[in-house]
């Protein structure tokens, strides 16, 4: 099985329905991954269209190029962080775009390569989305303070044993650096009194998720990346998101609320400071989630939420 067909695009038809790509349009796939959504988008853009795929992961970029470069539209595949989407797109001498898709998190191909360190298979504790970043998860765990680590575990993954896991990691690294996924997993299991599973879920799952999100600054990048994308979107253009984690859902909901002109300032503020202004309308009310057939065929899709807005003249 190739990397390309290891990843099944999530909510594919629903995403295409929201984006409603048409010939001649310019569409950014901010997380092109292995080109699953990109393939169907490119099909719809015709000869005069432009497809811009961005990914932080060098391997994904190579794979997306292989999968997409033969389409007749102009295909640009860029290695970079969508938090710099405006510079990346302007660098192609393109000012505005008709659609942007963010399909956040990691791909199945990343999760399924043990050497990337995202999974429980014993391997170096890497977890970098971009191989050109210098810090790995092992490096992060070697220097993060106990307090910050406990906060990361609690805030990013609702880990109820955040304090004891953070304490165990910090005390362990005094005598032995944590270098492998197996070491981290075993250490978390010990914090759960030797239990490897609770309610059918590995007790290290939340720790792995939180460390990955912190290392790759996933939530910070999403916040900035949505703003950068908005700057590029022409009136009538669509911004569509697929998110998997409660922290991502919250950031996207707040972004959408502000664009709909709904203030998100904390209650009691004398004056609105969040910049809410009517600049968008909803493409759908609420969210679309995978149906039972998709969830059964692709269990990783289960937490996905699809949202979309259209830019109006503001
Ligand atoms: C869920 S996968 C996308 C899969 C893709 N839609 C497909 O069908 O093949 C998420 C991708 O986003 C990339 N990614 C995550 N955060 C990113 C960021 N800030 N900038 C660019 N790419 C990012 C990851 O490297 C990964 O390849």
Tab-separated table of N, CA, C and O in Angstrom, residues 16-108:
chain	number	residue	atom	x	y	z
A	16	UNK	N	-16.560	18.710	-0.609
A	16	UNK	CA	-16.653	19.186	-1.994
A	16	UNK	C	-17.949	19.956	-2.198
A	16	UNK	O	-17.992	20.977	-2.891
A	17	UNK	N	-19.023	19.492	-1.560
A	17	UNK	CA	-20.309	20.194	-1.690
A	17	UNK	C	-20.192	21.617	-1.138
A	17	UNK	O	-20.718	22.568	-1.711
A	18	UNK	N	-19.490	21.774	-0.010
A	18	UNK	CA	-19.368	23.118	0.574
A	18	UNK	C	-18.452	24.014	-0.261
A	18	UNK	O	-18.756	25.182	-0.486
A	19	UNK	N	-17.331	23.444	-0.699
A	19	UNK	CA	-16.386	24.270	-1.462
A	19	UNK	C	-16.967	24.643	-2.832
A	19	UNK	O	-16.686	25.721	-3.354
A	20	UNK	N	-17.757	23.743	-3.399
A	20	UNK	CA	-18.383	23.943	-4.717
A	20	UNK	C	-17.397	24.547	-5.724
A	20	UNK	O	-17.648	25.598	-6.315
A	21	UNK	N	-16.261	23.882	-5.897
A	21	UNK	CA	-15.222	24.389	-6.797
A	21	UNK	C	-15.743	24.407	-8.237
A	21	UNK	O	-16.485	23.509	-8.633
A	22	UNK	N	-15.314	25.406	-9.004
A	22	UNK	CA	-15.770	25.505	-10.393
A	22	UNK	C	-14.567	25.758	-11.288
A	22	UNK	O	-13.541	26.267	-10.816
A	23	UNK	N	-14.688	25.454	-12.593
A	23	UNK	CA	-13.564	25.677	-13.501
A	23	UNK	C	-13.082	27.130	-13.433
A	23	UNK	O	-13.889	28.056	-13.311
A	24	UNK	N	-11.769	27.276	-13.465
A	24	UNK	CA	-11.181	28.628	-13.476
A	24	UNK	C	-10.916	29.200	-12.099
A	24	UNK	O	-10.285	30.245	-11.965
A	25	UNK	N	-11.382	28.535	-11.056
A	25	UNK	CA	-11.178	29.086	-9.708
A	25	UNK	C	-9.758	28.808	-9.207
A	25	UNK	O	-9.072	27.922	-9.690
A	26	UNK	N	-9.402	29.580	-8.155
A	26	UNK	CA	-8.125	29.354	-7.481
A	26	UNK	C	-8.429	28.878	-6.055
A	26	UNK	O	-9.118	29.569	-5.306
A	27	UNK	N	-7.970	27.691	-5.722
A	27	UNK	CA	-8.317	27.081	-4.428
A	27	UNK	C	-7.040	26.673	-3.699
A	27	UNK	O	-6.124	26.100	-4.304
A	28	UNK	N	-7.008	27.004	-2.390
A	28	UNK	CA	-5.868	26.600	-1.552
A	28	UNK	C	-6.288	25.416	-0.692
A	28	UNK	O	-7.300	25.488	0.009
A	29	UNK	N	-5.499	24.345	-0.740
A	29	UNK	CA	-5.657	23.257	0.231
A	29	UNK	C	-4.511	23.457	1.225
A	29	UNK	O	-3.348	23.159	0.932
A	30	UNK	N	-4.846	24.006	2.385
A	30	UNK	CA	-3.819	24.444	3.345
A	30	UNK	C	-3.127	23.277	4.028
A	30	UNK	O	-2.096	23.460	4.674
A	31	UNK	N	-3.701	22.079	3.908
A	31	UNK	CA	-3.139	20.861	4.528
A	31	UNK	C	-3.257	19.747	3.481
A	31	UNK	O	-4.014	18.801	3.664
A	32	UNK	N	-2.489	19.871	2.407
A	32	UNK	CA	-2.730	19.014	1.239
A	32	UNK	C	-2.472	17.536	1.555
A	32	UNK	O	-3.075	16.652	0.937
A	33	UNK	N	-1.595	17.269	2.525
A	33	UNK	CA	-1.358	15.878	2.936
A	33	UNK	C	-0.983	15.020	1.752
A	33	UNK	O	-0.059	15.336	0.981
A	34	UNK	N	-1.711	13.950	1.566
A	34	UNK	CA	-1.379	13.007	0.495
A	34	UNK	C	-2.309	13.200	-0.705
A	34	UNK	O	-2.460	12.323	-1.544
A	35	UNK	N	-2.942	14.362	-0.751
A	35	UNK	CA	-3.683	14.761	-1.937
A	35	UNK	C	-5.058	14.138	-2.072
A	35	UNK	O	-5.640	14.165	-3.158
A	36	UNK	N	-5.620	13.609	-0.994
A	36	UNK	CA	-6.937	12.967	-1.077
A	36	UNK	C	-8.033	13.959	-1.457
A	36	UNK	O	-8.734	13.776	-2.475
A	37	UNK	N	-8.173	15.036	-0.696
A	37	UNK	CA	-9.151	16.057	-1.068
A	37	UNK	C	-8.672	16.792	-2.325
A	37	UNK	O	-9.462	17.124	-3.210
A	38	UNK	N	-7.344	17.032	-2.378
A	38	UNK	CA	-6.776	17.786	-3.499
A	38	UNK	C	-7.103	17.162	-4.847
A	38	UNK	O	-7.385	17.869	-5.808
A	39	UNK	N	-7.097	15.836	-4.903
A	39	UNK	CA	-7.356	15.134	-6.153
A	39	UNK	C	-8.732	15.506	-6.704
A	39	UNK	O	-8.903	15.827	-7.879
A	40	UNK	N	-9.718	15.480	-5.828
A	40	UNK	CA	-11.097	15.777	-6.272
A	40	UNK	C	-11.265	17.268	-6.561
A	40	UNK	O	-12.050	17.650	-7.427
A	41	UNK	N	-10.537	18.105	-5.824
A	41	UNK	CA	-10.616	19.561	-6.083
A	41	UNK	C	-10.014	19.855	-7.463
A	41	UNK	O	-10.624	20.554	-8.287
A	42	UNK	N	-8.815	19.294	-7.713
A	42	UNK	CA	-8.141	19.547	-9.008
A	42	UNK	C	-9.034	19.137	-10.187
A	42	UNK	O	-9.096	19.832	-11.207
A	43	UNK	N	-9.737	18.006	-10.023
A	43	UNK	CA	-10.628	17.530	-11.092
A	43	UNK	C	-11.633	18.591	-11.519
A	43	UNK	O	-12.098	18.612	-12.646
A	44	UNK	N	-12.018	19.430	-10.563
A	44	UNK	CA	-13.099	20.386	-10.798
A	44	UNK	C	-12.625	21.755	-11.284
A	44	UNK	O	-13.427	22.631	-11.549
A	45	UNK	N	-11.285	21.986	-11.328
A	45	UNK	CA	-10.811	23.343	-11.603
A	45	UNK	C	-10.586	23.635	-13.088
A	45	UNK	O	-10.442	24.811	-13.464
A	46	UNK	N	-10.518	22.577	-13.912
A	46	UNK	CA	-10.354	22.782	-15.363
A	46	UNK	C	-8.986	23.369	-15.684
A	46	UNK	O	-8.159	23.616	-14.801
A	47	UNK	N	-8.790	23.638	-16.986
A	47	UNK	CA	-7.463	24.090	-17.445
A	47	UNK	C	-7.068	25.435	-16.899
A	47	UNK	O	-5.903	25.750	-16.740
A	48	UNK	N	-8.074	26.271	-16.654
A	48	UNK	CA	-7.735	27.648	-16.265
A	48	UNK	C	-7.652	27.831	-14.755
A	48	UNK	O	-7.362	28.924	-14.271
A	49	UNK	N	-7.939	26.774	-14.018
A	49	UNK	CA	-7.938	26.886	-12.558
A	49	UNK	C	-6.535	26.807	-11.976
A	49	UNK	O	-5.572	26.449	-12.662
A	50	UNK	N	-6.455	27.161	-10.690
A	50	UNK	CA	-5.170	27.082	-9.972
A	50	UNK	C	-5.411	26.344	-8.663
A	50	UNK	O	-6.314	26.700	-7.898
A	51	UNK	N	-4.591	25.335	-8.414
A	51	UNK	CA	-4.661	24.597	-7.145
A	51	UNK	C	-3.355	24.838	-6.399
A	51	UNK	O	-2.267	24.617	-6.939
A	52	UNK	N	-3.480	25.319	-5.145
A	52	UNK	CA	-2.279	25.539	-4.322
A	52	UNK	C	-2.380	24.615	-3.113
A	52	UNK	O	-3.302	24.746	-2.299
A	53	UNK	N	-1.471	23.665	-3.021
A	53	UNK	CA	-1.458	22.746	-1.875
A	53	UNK	C	-0.282	23.087	-0.976
A	53	UNK	O	0.836	23.294	-1.457
A	54	UNK	N	-0.564	23.170	0.331
A	54	UNK	CA	0.491	23.514	1.303
A	54	UNK	C	0.570	22.385	2.327
A	54	UNK	O	-0.464	21.835	2.718
A	55	UNK	N	1.767	22.041	2.763
A	55	UNK	CA	1.902	21.120	3.892
A	55	UNK	C	3.252	21.360	4.561
A	55	UNK	O	4.230	21.722	3.916
A	56	UNK	N	3.260	21.126	5.883
A	56	UNK	CA	4.499	21.267	6.663
A	56	UNK	C	5.412	20.074	6.491
A	56	UNK	O	6.575	20.125	6.859
A	57	UNK	N	4.838	18.973	6.040
A	57	UNK	CA	5.556	17.706	6.018
A	57	UNK	C	6.175	17.499	4.624
A	57	UNK	O	5.439	17.401	3.630
A	58	UNK	N	7.492	17.451	4.574
A	58	UNK	CA	8.198	17.333	3.289
A	58	UNK	C	7.746	16.081	2.519
A	58	UNK	O	7.604	16.104	1.297
A	59	UNK	N	7.532	14.988	3.248
A	59	UNK	CA	7.153	13.747	2.581
A	59	UNK	C	5.754	13.870	1.955
A	59	UNK	O	5.507	13.395	0.845
A	60	UNK	N	4.848	14.524	2.680
A	60	UNK	CA	3.492	14.744	2.151
A	60	UNK	C	3.565	15.600	0.888
A	60	UNK	O	2.862	15.338	-0.103
A	61	UNK	N	4.437	16.609	0.923
A	61	UNK	CA	4.560	17.506	-0.228
A	61	UNK	C	4.997	16.720	-1.470
A	61	UNK	O	4.432	16.881	-2.554
A	62	UNK	N	5.986	15.846	-1.282
A	62	UNK	CA	6.476	15.040	-2.433
A	62	UNK	C	5.358	14.147	-2.951
A	62	UNK	O	5.146	14.021	-4.151
A	63	UNK	N	4.624	13.546	-2.016
A	63	UNK	CA	3.569	12.613	-2.413
A	63	UNK	C	2.435	13.371	-3.117
A	63	UNK	O	1.935	12.929	-4.163
A	64	UNK	N	2.066	14.535	-2.567
A	64	UNK	CA	0.975	15.316	-3.181
A	64	UNK	C	1.358	15.724	-4.599
A	64	UNK	O	0.528	15.688	-5.518
A	65	UNK	N	2.620	16.092	-4.787
A	65	UNK	CA	3.061	16.489	-6.129
A	65	UNK	C	2.916	15.314	-7.102
A	65	UNK	O	2.384	15.452	-8.206
A	66	UNK	N	3.338	14.139	-6.658
A	66	UNK	CA	3.250	12.951	-7.519
A	66	UNK	C	1.796	12.695	-7.916
A	66	UNK	O	1.492	12.374	-9.063
A	67	UNK	N	0.905	12.869	-6.959
A	67	UNK	CA	-0.500	12.531	-7.194
A	67	UNK	C	-1.207	13.602	-8.049
A	67	UNK	O	-2.108	13.290	-8.822
A	68	UNK	N	-0.780	14.870	-7.920
A	68	UNK	CA	-1.597	15.960	-8.473
A	68	UNK	C	-1.002	16.659	-9.708
A	68	UNK	O	-1.740	17.362	-10.402
A	69	UNK	N	0.310	16.464	-9.965
A	69	UNK	CA	0.924	17.363	-10.945
A	69	UNK	C	0.434	17.154	-12.373
A	69	UNK	O	0.617	18.026	-13.212
A	70	UNK	N	-0.239	16.019	-12.645
A	70	UNK	CA	-0.650	15.798	-14.042
A	70	UNK	C	-2.001	16.429	-14.379
A	70	UNK	O	-2.447	16.376	-15.516
A	71	UNK	N	-2.665	17.034	-13.396
A	71	UNK	CA	-3.946	17.687	-13.717
A	71	UNK	C	-3.708	18.887	-14.635
A	71	UNK	O	-2.660	19.534	-14.553
A	72	UNK	N	-4.707	19.201	-15.479
A	72	UNK	CA	-4.473	20.298	-16.422
A	72	UNK	C	-4.463	21.688	-15.771
A	72	UNK	O	-3.948	22.640	-16.349
A	73	UNK	N	-5.007	21.833	-14.580
A	73	UNK	CA	-4.965	23.151	-13.936
A	73	UNK	C	-3.527	23.454	-13.517
A	73	UNK	O	-2.684	22.557	-13.492
A	74	UNK	N	-3.259	24.713	-13.174
A	74	UNK	CA	-1.929	25.043	-12.625
A	74	UNK	C	-1.858	24.450	-11.222
A	74	UNK	O	-2.733	24.739	-10.400
A	75	UNK	N	-0.864	23.626	-10.951
A	75	UNK	CA	-0.751	22.982	-9.636
A	75	UNK	C	0.525	23.478	-8.964
A	75	UNK	O	1.614	23.365	-9.532
A	76	UNK	N	0.368	24.080	-7.804
A	76	UNK	CA	1.523	24.544	-7.023
A	76	UNK	C	1.489	23.805	-5.689
A	76	UNK	O	0.489	23.890	-4.960
A	77	UNK	N	2.531	23.072	-5.379
A	77	UNK	CA	2.605	22.363	-4.099
A	77	UNK	C	3.755	22.977	-3.299
A	77	UNK	O	4.900	22.972	-3.754
A	78	UNK	N	3.422	23.522	-2.144
A	78	UNK	CA	4.414	24.288	-1.382
A	78	UNK	C	4.687	23.653	-0.037
A	78	UNK	O	3.748	23.246	0.672
A	79	UNK	N	5.950	23.593	0.317
A	79	UNK	CA	6.303	23.141	1.662
A	79	UNK	C	6.265	24.350	2.582
A	79	UNK	O	6.969	25.336	2.366
A	80	UNK	N	5.421	24.316	3.594
A	80	UNK	CA	5.378	25.459	4.511
A	80	UNK	C	4.256	25.302	5.502
A	80	UNK	O	3.477	24.345	5.454
A	81	UNK	N	4.198	26.270	6.389
A	81	UNK	CA	3.210	26.276	7.461
A	81	UNK	C	2.057	27.185	7.041
A	81	UNK	O	2.285	28.309	6.580
A	82	UNK	N	0.814	26.713	7.219
A	82	UNK	CA	-0.302	27.565	6.781
A	82	UNK	C	-0.405	28.837	7.624
A	82	UNK	O	-1.138	29.753	7.279
A	83	UNK	N	0.349	28.894	8.722
A	83	UNK	CA	0.391	30.148	9.484
A	83	UNK	C	1.115	31.242	8.680
A	83	UNK	O	1.094	32.408	9.063
A	84	UNK	N	1.739	30.856	7.559
A	84	UNK	CA	2.380	31.840	6.663
A	84	UNK	C	1.718	31.796	5.278
A	84	UNK	O	2.338	32.090	4.263
A	85	UNK	N	0.422	31.443	5.271
A	85	UNK	CA	-0.258	31.211	3.991
A	85	UNK	C	-0.251	32.452	3.087
A	85	UNK	O	-0.104	32.340	1.873
A	86	UNK	N	-0.415	33.627	3.698
A	86	UNK	CA	-0.469	34.843	2.871
A	86	UNK	C	0.833	35.031	2.090
A	86	UNK	O	0.830	35.173	0.879
A	87	UNK	N	1.972	34.925	2.793
A	87	UNK	CA	3.276	35.090	2.098
A	87	UNK	C	3.466	34.013	1.037
A	87	UNK	O	3.977	34.292	-0.049
A	88	UNK	N	3.064	32.773	1.375
A	88	UNK	CA	3.277	31.664	0.432
A	88	UNK	C	2.486	31.903	-0.853
A	88	UNK	O	2.986	31.711	-1.963
A	89	UNK	N	1.237	32.358	-0.701
A	89	UNK	CA	0.384	32.551	-1.888
A	89	UNK	C	0.812	33.809	-2.642
A	89	UNK	O	0.913	33.795	-3.882
A	90	UNK	N	1.100	34.880	-1.937
A	90	UNK	CA	1.549	36.102	-2.623
A	90	UNK	C	2.856	35.850	-3.362
A	90	UNK	O	3.127	36.463	-4.388
A	91	UNK	N	3.683	34.936	-2.819
A	91	UNK	CA	4.945	34.561	-3.481
A	91	UNK	C	4.711	33.972	-4.866
A	91	UNK	O	5.613	33.934	-5.696
A	92	UNK	N	3.490	33.504	-5.134
A	92	UNK	CA	3.157	32.960	-6.465
A	92	UNK	C	2.533	34.049	-7.348
A	92	UNK	O	2.008	33.757	-8.425
A	93	UNK	N	2.551	35.286	-6.814
A	93	UNK	CA	1.934	36.424	-7.502
A	93	UNK	C	0.437	36.224	-7.666
A	93	UNK	O	-0.158	36.558	-8.681
A	94	UNK	N	-0.169	35.634	-6.648
A	94	UNK	CA	-1.632	35.483	-6.606
A	94	UNK	C	-2.117	36.295	-5.410
A	94	UNK	O	-1.606	36.137	-4.303
A	95	UNK	N	-3.057	37.193	-5.652
A	95	UNK	CA	-3.505	38.104	-4.588
A	95	UNK	C	-4.668	37.535	-3.784
A	95	UNK	O	-4.724	37.663	-2.578
A	96	UNK	N	-5.632	36.935	-4.505
A	96	UNK	CA	-6.861	36.485	-3.831
A	96	UNK	C	-7.254	35.098	-4.326
A	96	UNK	O	-6.912	34.707	-5.444
A	97	UNK	N	-8.000	34.390	-3.484
A	97	UNK	CA	-8.393	33.022	-3.860
A	97	UNK	C	-9.900	32.825	-3.645
A	97	UNK	O	-10.542	33.603	-2.925
A	98	UNK	N	-10.431	31.756	-4.256
A	98	UNK	CA	-11.878	31.505	-4.208
A	98	UNK	C	-12.280	30.528	-3.115
A	98	UNK	O	-13.457	30.442	-2.768
A	99	UNK	N	-11.315	29.750	-2.634
A	99	UNK	CA	-11.667	28.761	-1.609
A	99	UNK	C	-10.431	28.330	-0.848
A	99	UNK	O	-9.321	28.334	-1.402
A	100	UNK	N	-10.633	28.008	0.423
A	100	UNK	CA	-9.525	27.488	1.245
A	100	UNK	C	-10.068	26.336	2.076
A	100	UNK	O	-11.128	26.453	2.698
A	101	UNK	N	-9.313	25.231	2.079
A	101	UNK	CA	-9.663	24.074	2.906
A	101	UNK	C	-8.573	23.844	3.944
A	101	UNK	O	-7.382	23.840	3.595
A	102	UNK	N	-8.985	23.680	5.213
A	102	UNK	CA	-8.063	23.267	6.275
A	102	UNK	C	-8.587	21.917	6.776
A	102	UNK	O	-9.721	21.846	7.246
A	103	UNK	N	-7.759	20.883	6.672
A	103	UNK	CA	-8.108	19.548	7.198
A	103	UNK	C	-7.009	19.252	8.222
A	103	UNK	O	-5.939	18.782	7.866
A	104	UNK	N	-7.275	19.578	9.471
A	104	UNK	CA	-6.198	19.753	10.448
A	104	UNK	C	-5.666	18.427	11.009
A	104	UNK	O	-6.215	17.353	10.760
A	105	UNK	N	-4.625	18.536	11.824
A	105	UNK	CA	-4.082	17.375	12.538
A	105	UNK	C	-3.083	16.594	11.703
A	105	UNK	O	-2.441	17.144	10.811
A	106	UNK	N	-2.999	15.304	12.000
A	106	UNK	CA	-2.039	14.456	11.278
A	106	UNK	C	-2.793	13.515	10.344
A	106	UNK	O	-3.985	13.274	10.531
A	107	UNK	N	-2.065	13.003	9.351
A	107	UNK	CA	-2.702	12.070	8.415
A	107	UNK	C	-2.455	10.640	8.882
A	107	UNK	O	-1.547	10.378	9.675
A	108	UNK	N	-3.221	9.715	8.341
A	108	UNK	CA	-3.016	8.301	8.671
A	108	UNK	C	-1.622	7.867	8.246
A	108	UNK	O	-0.983	7.061	8.928
